[in-house]
Coordinates of C-alpha atoms in Angstrom, one line a residue:
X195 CA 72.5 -28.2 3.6
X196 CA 70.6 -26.7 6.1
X197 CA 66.6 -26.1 5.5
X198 CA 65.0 -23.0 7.6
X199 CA 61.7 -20.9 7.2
X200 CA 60.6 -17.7 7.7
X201 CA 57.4 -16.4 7.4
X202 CA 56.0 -15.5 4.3
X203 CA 55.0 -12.4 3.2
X204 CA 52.8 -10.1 0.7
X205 CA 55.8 -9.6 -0.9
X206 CA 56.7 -13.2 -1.9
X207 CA 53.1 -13.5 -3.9
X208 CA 54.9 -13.1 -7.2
X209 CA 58.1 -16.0 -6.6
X210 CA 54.8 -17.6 -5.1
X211 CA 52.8 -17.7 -7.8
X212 CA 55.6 -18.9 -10.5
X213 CA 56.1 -21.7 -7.8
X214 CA 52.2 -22.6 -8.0
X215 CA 52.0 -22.6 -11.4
X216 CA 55.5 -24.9 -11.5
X217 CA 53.5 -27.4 -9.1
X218 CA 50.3 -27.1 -10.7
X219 CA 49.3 -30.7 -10.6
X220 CA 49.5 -31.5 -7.3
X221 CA 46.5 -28.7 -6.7
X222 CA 42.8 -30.1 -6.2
X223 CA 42.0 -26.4 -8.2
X224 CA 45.0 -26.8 -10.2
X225 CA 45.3 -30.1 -11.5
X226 CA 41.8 -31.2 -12.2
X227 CA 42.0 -28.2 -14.8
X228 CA 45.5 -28.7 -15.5
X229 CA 46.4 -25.3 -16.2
X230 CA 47.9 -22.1 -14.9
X231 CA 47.0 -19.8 -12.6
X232 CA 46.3 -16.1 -13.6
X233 CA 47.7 -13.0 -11.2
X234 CA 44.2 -12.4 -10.5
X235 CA 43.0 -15.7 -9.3
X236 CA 46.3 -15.9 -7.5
X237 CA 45.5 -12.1 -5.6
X238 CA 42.2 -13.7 -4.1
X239 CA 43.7 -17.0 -3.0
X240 CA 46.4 -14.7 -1.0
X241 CA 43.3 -12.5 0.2
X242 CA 40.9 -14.5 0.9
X243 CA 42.9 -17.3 3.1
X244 CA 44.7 -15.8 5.7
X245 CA 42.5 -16.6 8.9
X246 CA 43.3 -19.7 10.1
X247 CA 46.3 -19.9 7.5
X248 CA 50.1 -20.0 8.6
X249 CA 52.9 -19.7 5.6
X250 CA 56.3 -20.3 5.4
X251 CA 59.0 -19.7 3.1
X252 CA 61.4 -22.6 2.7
X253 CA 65.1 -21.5 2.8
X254 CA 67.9 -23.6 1.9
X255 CA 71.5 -22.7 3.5
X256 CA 74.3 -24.6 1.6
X257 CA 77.2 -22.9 4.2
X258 CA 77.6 -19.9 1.8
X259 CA 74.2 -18.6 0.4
X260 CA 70.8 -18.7 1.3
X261 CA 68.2 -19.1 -1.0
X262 CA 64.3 -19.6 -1.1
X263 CA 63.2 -22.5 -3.0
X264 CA 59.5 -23.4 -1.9
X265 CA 56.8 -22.7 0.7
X266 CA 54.9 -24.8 3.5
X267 CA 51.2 -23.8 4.7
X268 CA 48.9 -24.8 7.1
X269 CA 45.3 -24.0 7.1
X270 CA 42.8 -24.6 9.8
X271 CA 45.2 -23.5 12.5
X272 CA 42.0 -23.6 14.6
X273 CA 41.2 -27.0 14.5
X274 CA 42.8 -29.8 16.2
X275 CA 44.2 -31.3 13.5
X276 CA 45.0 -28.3 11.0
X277 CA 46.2 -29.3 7.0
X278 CA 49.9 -29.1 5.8
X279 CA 50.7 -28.4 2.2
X280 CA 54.1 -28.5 0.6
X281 CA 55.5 -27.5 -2.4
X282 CA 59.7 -27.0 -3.3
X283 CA 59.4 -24.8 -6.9
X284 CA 63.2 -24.5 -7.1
X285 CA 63.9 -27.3 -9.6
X286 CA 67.5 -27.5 -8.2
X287 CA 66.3 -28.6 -5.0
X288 CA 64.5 -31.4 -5.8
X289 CA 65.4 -34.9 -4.6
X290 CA 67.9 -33.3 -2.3
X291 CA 65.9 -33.9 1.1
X292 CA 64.5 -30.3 1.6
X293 CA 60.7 -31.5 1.7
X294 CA 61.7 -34.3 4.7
X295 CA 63.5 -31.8 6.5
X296 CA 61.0 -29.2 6.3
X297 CA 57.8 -31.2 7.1
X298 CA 60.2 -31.9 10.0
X299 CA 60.6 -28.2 11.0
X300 CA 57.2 -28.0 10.3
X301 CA 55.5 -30.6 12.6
X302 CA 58.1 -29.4 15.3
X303 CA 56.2 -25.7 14.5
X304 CA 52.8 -27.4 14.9
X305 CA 54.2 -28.6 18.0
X306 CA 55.5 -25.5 19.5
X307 CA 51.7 -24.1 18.8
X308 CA 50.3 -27.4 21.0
X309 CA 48.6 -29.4 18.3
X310 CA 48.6 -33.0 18.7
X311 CA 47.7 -34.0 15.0
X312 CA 48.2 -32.8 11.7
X313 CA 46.5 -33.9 8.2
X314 CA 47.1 -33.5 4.2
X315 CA 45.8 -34.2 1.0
X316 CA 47.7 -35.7 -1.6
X317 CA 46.5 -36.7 -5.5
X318 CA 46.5 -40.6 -5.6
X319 CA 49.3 -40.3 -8.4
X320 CA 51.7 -38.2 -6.4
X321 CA 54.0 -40.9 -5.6
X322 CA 56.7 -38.2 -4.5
X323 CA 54.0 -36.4 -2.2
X324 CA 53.4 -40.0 -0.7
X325 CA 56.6 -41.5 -0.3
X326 CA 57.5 -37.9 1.2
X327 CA 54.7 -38.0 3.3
X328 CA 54.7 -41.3 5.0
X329 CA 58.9 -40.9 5.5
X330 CA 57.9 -38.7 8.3
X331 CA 55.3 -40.5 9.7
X332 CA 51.9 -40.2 7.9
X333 CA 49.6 -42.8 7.8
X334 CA 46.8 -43.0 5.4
X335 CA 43.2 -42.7 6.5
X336 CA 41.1 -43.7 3.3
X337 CA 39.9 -41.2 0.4
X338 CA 39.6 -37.7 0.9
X339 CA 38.0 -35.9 -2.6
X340 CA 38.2 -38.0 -5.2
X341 CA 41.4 -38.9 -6.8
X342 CA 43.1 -37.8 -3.4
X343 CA 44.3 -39.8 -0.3
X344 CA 43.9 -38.5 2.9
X345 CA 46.9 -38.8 5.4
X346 CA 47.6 -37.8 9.1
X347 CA 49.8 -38.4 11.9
X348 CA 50.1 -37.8 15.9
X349 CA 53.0 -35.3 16.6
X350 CA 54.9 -36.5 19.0

């Protein structure tokens, strides 16, 4: 299985918003509600966040079909150390490597566009986002909001 992005698009808001609303709980907005996003409230996240923002669709390539199954983002593209968000909404790919190899790609990206550093936020009862996270090399820095870590690591 082979894991590629492309960049996503207007016209993935609607597979992007059943995806949010999949992975609700590991979304500082999201999860401290613990409820669904509306269309609306979806609309304005998309609107309002695209300077400094970078998205990706993940793609999965099994040798026959490819398929999208989740999205990576950065935000703060203009600071040193920009943010990186994950999220795999396609059920079927779960536990099947796609997050590891795609923060790969990712931090390879983040490379390419000559940052050094690169941070996230992850709920303190994630225990897939962290074990994810820190199999790629982030280290945790201490508390970030509360009920979230805050991680980072030096792209070499």
């Amino acid at each position: 299985m082979k894991v590629l992005l492309r960049e996503a698009t207007i016209d993935d808001l609607e597979i992007l918003l059943a995806w949010r609303n999949l992975c609700k709980d590991g979304f500082h907005t999201q999860g401290q509600k613990g409820r669904f996003l509306s269309w609306e409230e979806h609309w304005n996240w998309w609107k309002n966040n695209q300077e400094g923002w970078a998205r990706f669709i993940i793609q999965v390539n099994d040798g026959y079909w490819t398929r999208d199954v989740g999205v990576v983002s950065f935000r703060d593209m203009y600071a040193w150390n920009p943010e990186v968000g994950i999220y795999v909404g396609e059920v079927l790919s779960w536990g099947q490597g796609v997050g590891k190899q795609t923060l790969e790609l990712a931090l390879s990206w983040l490379k390419e566009q000559g940052k050094q550093y690169c941070r996230t936020t992850i709920h303190k009862s994630n225990e897939r986002a962290i074990r994810l996270f820190g199999s790629v090399g982030f280290i945790l820095q201490g508390e970030a909001r509360e009920g979230e870590w805050q991680y980072q690591i030096k792209i070499v």
